[in-house]
Tab-separated table of C-alpha atoms in Angstrom:
chain	number	residue	atom	x	y	z
A	1	GLY	CA	0.000	0.000	0.000
A	2	ASP	CA	1.623	3.161	-1.229
A	3	ALA	CA	-0.397	5.874	0.518
A	4	ALA	CA	1.676	8.672	-1.015
A	5	ARG	CA	0.874	7.344	-4.498
A	6	VAL	CA	-2.812	6.999	-3.601
A	7	ARG	CA	-2.862	10.637	-2.461
A	8	GLU	CA	-1.115	11.701	-5.699
A	9	LEU	CA	-3.727	9.875	-7.760
A	10	ILE	CA	-6.539	11.427	-5.741
A	11	GLU	CA	-5.049	14.897	-6.266
A	12	ALA	CA	-4.773	14.124	-10.003
A	13	LYS	CA	-8.546	13.416	-9.950
A	14	ALA	CA	-8.217	9.673	-10.591
A	15	ASP	CA	-11.506	7.772	-10.391
A	16	ILE	CA	-11.549	6.443	-6.812
A	17	GLU	CA	-14.641	4.379	-7.587
A	18	THR	CA	-13.081	2.397	-10.429
A	19	THR	CA	-13.452	-1.369	-10.099
A	20	ASP	CA	-11.512	-4.414	-11.190
A	21	SER	CA	-13.059	-7.496	-12.818
A	22	GLN	CA	-14.398	-8.640	-9.422
A	23	GLY	CA	-15.970	-5.276	-8.650
A	24	TRP	CA	-13.345	-4.335	-6.060
A	25	THR	CA	-12.864	-0.611	-5.559
A	26	PRO	CA	-9.553	0.829	-4.334
A	27	LEU	CA	-11.083	1.168	-0.844
A	28	ILE	CA	-12.146	-2.482	-0.752
A	29	MET	CA	-8.668	-3.512	-1.891
A	30	ALA	CA	-6.945	-1.307	0.695
A	31	CYS	CA	-9.091	-2.694	3.515
A	32	PHE	CA	-8.651	-6.300	2.392
A	33	HIS	CA	-4.882	-5.893	2.547
A	34	GLY	CA	-4.893	-3.793	5.727
A	35	HIS	CA	-3.427	-0.677	4.166
A	36	GLU	CA	-4.793	1.772	6.734
A	37	ALA	CA	-3.130	4.908	5.345
A	38	CYS	CA	-4.439	4.155	1.851
A	39	ALA	CA	-7.907	3.487	3.230
A	40	ARG	CA	-7.825	6.737	5.234
A	41	ALA	CA	-6.778	8.721	2.141
A	42	LEU	CA	-9.622	7.193	0.119
A	43	ILE	CA	-12.140	7.788	2.908
A	44	THR	CA	-11.003	11.402	3.207
A	45	ALA	CA	-11.471	11.751	-0.565
A	46	LYS	CA	-15.073	10.570	-0.088
A	47	ALA	CA	-14.740	7.091	-1.584
A	48	SER	CA	-17.979	5.156	-1.284
A	49	LEU	CA	-17.832	3.414	2.078
A	50	ASP	CA	-20.498	0.875	1.224
A	51	ALA	CA	-19.707	-0.022	-2.383
A	52	ALA	CA	-20.015	-3.776	-2.824
A	53	ALA	CA	-17.911	-6.027	-5.033
A	54	THR	CA	-19.468	-8.581	-7.362
A	55	LYS	CA	-20.044	-11.052	-4.500
A	56	GLY	CA	-21.483	-8.322	-2.296
A	57	HIS	CA	-18.476	-7.777	-0.048
A	58	THR	CA	-17.854	-4.243	1.195
A	59	ALA	CA	-14.625	-2.681	2.448
A	60	LEU	CA	-15.791	-3.219	6.038
A	61	MET	CA	-16.518	-6.881	5.374
A	62	CYS	CA	-13.032	-7.331	3.921
A	63	ALA	CA	-11.405	-5.612	6.898
A	64	CYS	CA	-13.438	-7.835	9.221
A	65	GLN	CA	-12.566	-10.983	7.306
A	66	LYS	CA	-8.847	-10.317	7.441
A	67	GLY	CA	-8.783	-8.888	10.979
A	68	HIS	CA	-7.623	-5.405	10.030
A	69	MET	CA	-8.873	-3.484	13.070
A	70	ALA	CA	-7.409	-0.131	12.024
A	71	CYS	CA	-9.217	-0.231	8.670
A	72	ALA	CA	-12.459	-1.367	10.308
A	73	LEU	CA	-12.202	1.455	12.828
A	74	GLU	CA	-11.595	4.055	10.095
A	75	LEU	CA	-14.631	2.808	8.156
A	76	ILE	CA	-16.883	2.761	11.213
A	77	LYS	CA	-15.785	6.259	12.274
A	78	ALA	CA	-16.553	7.463	8.739
A	79	GLY	CA	-20.065	5.990	8.886
A	80	ALA	CA	-19.855	2.703	6.980
A	81	LYS	CA	-23.000	0.582	7.186
A	82	LEU	CA	-22.637	-2.139	9.786
A	83	ASP	CA	-25.466	-4.393	8.711
A	84	ASP	CA	-24.588	-5.204	5.092
A	85	VAL	CA	-24.994	-8.796	3.930
A	86	SER	CA	-22.996	-10.363	1.109
A	87	LYS	CA	-24.670	-12.241	-1.737
A	88	SER	CA	-23.807	-15.505	0.026
A	89	GLY	CA	-25.788	-14.298	3.061
A	90	SER	CA	-22.854	-13.424	5.331
A	91	ALA	CA	-23.317	-10.383	7.543
A	92	THR	CA	-20.407	-8.160	8.532
A	93	LEU	CA	-20.430	-9.283	12.174
A	94	SER	CA	-20.679	-12.964	11.247
A	95	ILE	CA	-17.678	-12.598	8.921
A	96	ALA	CA	-15.561	-11.218	11.770
A	97	ARG	CA	-16.827	-13.888	14.161
A	98	LYS	CA	-16.260	-16.731	11.675
A	99	ASN	CA	-12.655	-15.621	11.216
A	100	GLY	CA	-11.980	-15.375	14.958
A	101	HIS	CA	-11.571	-11.616	15.189
A	102	ASP	CA	-13.172	-11.106	18.602
A	103	ALA	CA	-11.927	-7.545	19.078
A	104	ILE	CA	-13.518	-6.492	15.789
A	105	CYS	CA	-16.728	-8.266	16.859
A	106	SER	CA	-16.707	-6.193	20.059
A	107	LEU	CA	-16.168	-3.026	18.060
A	108	LEU	CA	-19.010	-3.873	15.657
A	109	GLU	CA	-21.347	-4.667	18.535
A	110	ALA	CA	-20.527	-1.368	20.287
A	111	ALA	CA	-20.481	0.735	17.127
A	112	PRO	CA	-24.216	1.575	16.887
A	113	ALA	CA	-24.258	3.159	20.332
A	114	ILE	CA	-20.959	4.925	19.709
A	115	THR	CA	-22.204	6.230	16.358
A	116	VAL	CA	-25.276	7.737	18.014
A	117	LEU	CA	-23.124	9.382	20.661
A	118	LEU	CA	-20.692	10.737	18.102
A	119	ALA	CA	-23.582	12.388	16.279
A	120	THR	CA	-24.476	14.565	19.286
A	121	ALA	CA	-23.094	17.991	20.037
A	122	GLN	CA	-21.972	16.855	23.482
A	123	VAL	CA	-19.384	14.574	21.923
A	124	GLU	CA	-17.257	17.514	20.875
A	125	ASP	CA	-17.101	18.506	24.509
A	126	ALA	CA	-16.469	14.899	25.549
A	127	SER	CA	-13.740	14.478	22.946
A	128	ALA	CA	-12.075	17.687	24.121
A	129	LEU	CA	-12.347	16.514	27.716
A	130	LEU	CA	-10.962	13.095	26.774
A	131	GLY	CA	-7.975	14.750	25.124
A	132	LYS	CA	-7.449	17.041	28.096
A	133	LEU	CA	-7.646	14.235	30.652
A	134	LEU	CA	-5.311	12.007	28.668
A	135	GLY	CA	-2.947	14.814	27.659
A	136	ASN	CA	-2.521	15.995	31.241
A	137	GLY	CA	-1.892	12.457	32.442
A	138	VAL	CA	-4.957	12.595	34.677
A	139	LEU	CA	-6.196	9.248	33.378
A	140	SER	CA	-5.055	6.586	30.977
A	141	VAL	CA	-7.376	5.482	28.194
A	142	THR	CA	-7.586	2.071	29.832
A	143	ALA	CA	-8.572	3.540	33.196
A	144	LEU	CA	-11.106	5.816	31.569
A	145	ALA	CA	-12.560	2.953	29.529
A	146	VAL	CA	-13.465	1.017	32.675
A	147	LEU	CA	-15.091	3.954	34.449
A	148	SER	CA	-18.846	4.047	34.199
A	149	ALA	CA	-20.711	7.087	32.957
A	150	ALA	CA	-22.106	7.462	36.474
A	151	ASP	CA	-18.554	7.595	37.889
A	152	LEU	CA	-17.656	10.365	35.458
A	153	GLN	CA	-20.807	12.282	36.306
A	154	SER	CA	-20.105	12.172	40.027
A	155	GLN	CA	-16.306	12.626	39.894
A	156	TYR	CA	-16.091	15.234	37.133
A	157	GLY	CA	-19.530	16.840	37.180
A	158	LEU	CA	-20.361	15.892	33.604
A	159	ALA	CA	-23.830	15.811	32.108
A	160	ALA	CA	-25.139	12.301	31.441
A	161	GLU	CA	-24.742	12.648	27.658
A	162	GLN	CA	-21.163	13.874	28.022
A	163	ALA	CA	-20.278	11.064	30.407
A	164	GLU	CA	-21.753	8.431	28.099
A	165	ALA	CA	-19.971	9.897	25.082
A	166	LEU	CA	-16.684	10.069	26.975
A	167	THR	CA	-16.800	6.448	28.147
A	168	ALA	CA	-17.753	5.290	24.630
A	169	ALA	CA	-14.913	7.292	23.068
A	170	ALA	CA	-12.458	5.925	25.635
A	171	LYS	CA	-13.533	2.338	24.986
A	172	VAL	CA	-13.028	2.749	21.254
A	173	GLU	CA	-9.637	4.431	21.780
A	174	SER	CA	-8.557	1.767	24.279
A	175	LEU	CA	-9.541	-1.000	21.877
A	176	ALA	CA	-7.724	0.721	19.018
A	177	GLN	CA	-4.568	1.123	21.140
A	178	LEU	CA	-4.714	-2.515	22.188
A	179	MET	CA	-5.108	-3.692	18.621
A	180	THR	CA	-2.309	-1.427	17.390
A	181	ALA	CA	0.029	-2.648	20.127
A	182	SER	CA	-0.800	-6.306	19.566
A	183	GLY	CA	-0.602	-5.924	15.789
A	184	ASN	CA	2.856	-4.380	16.104
A	185	GLY	CA	4.061	-7.110	18.426
A	186	ASP	CA	4.430	-4.550	21.209
A	187	GLU	CA	3.849	-6.964	24.052
A	188	ALA	CA	4.982	-4.462	26.663
A	189	ARG	CA	2.020	-2.199	25.824
A	190	VAL	CA	-0.481	-5.056	25.652
């Protein structure tokens, strides 16, 4: 995955929705191979998140099949549909489960609630607070991820919506950090 070349092609107005003989778009291909930077560049360029190849597989399904957490996370954050079903009848979650990618299954199961929270205005405040708490070393993502929304409300005086958004954001960030560390063989961080 040559992300610099992908960005060059995007800037040159290349067709980011072009398909190969199997109906695979560049985004599907990037996610299948786990090329996160390429996928991010295509997502930023507004590539279709839910385009399906000839057999009905989407970029998210390919990321789930191959266990590419970073690509799956990028797609989910960008708003990819979670409930697509391939032409063979396989749903996105079942593809991840069948291939033994439990962390991606957890992410997919939590994603609907997180997506709703991210759509609210309070999330901007929660995201800023998350950054501030983590940046100042007040809490680690892991510690924050295990706190309940009620704990955050009582300890930090947050509104219920802010507390829920903050715990959801922390859980996603904690999961992403865990997957990045384990994917890089960084056993000390895991």
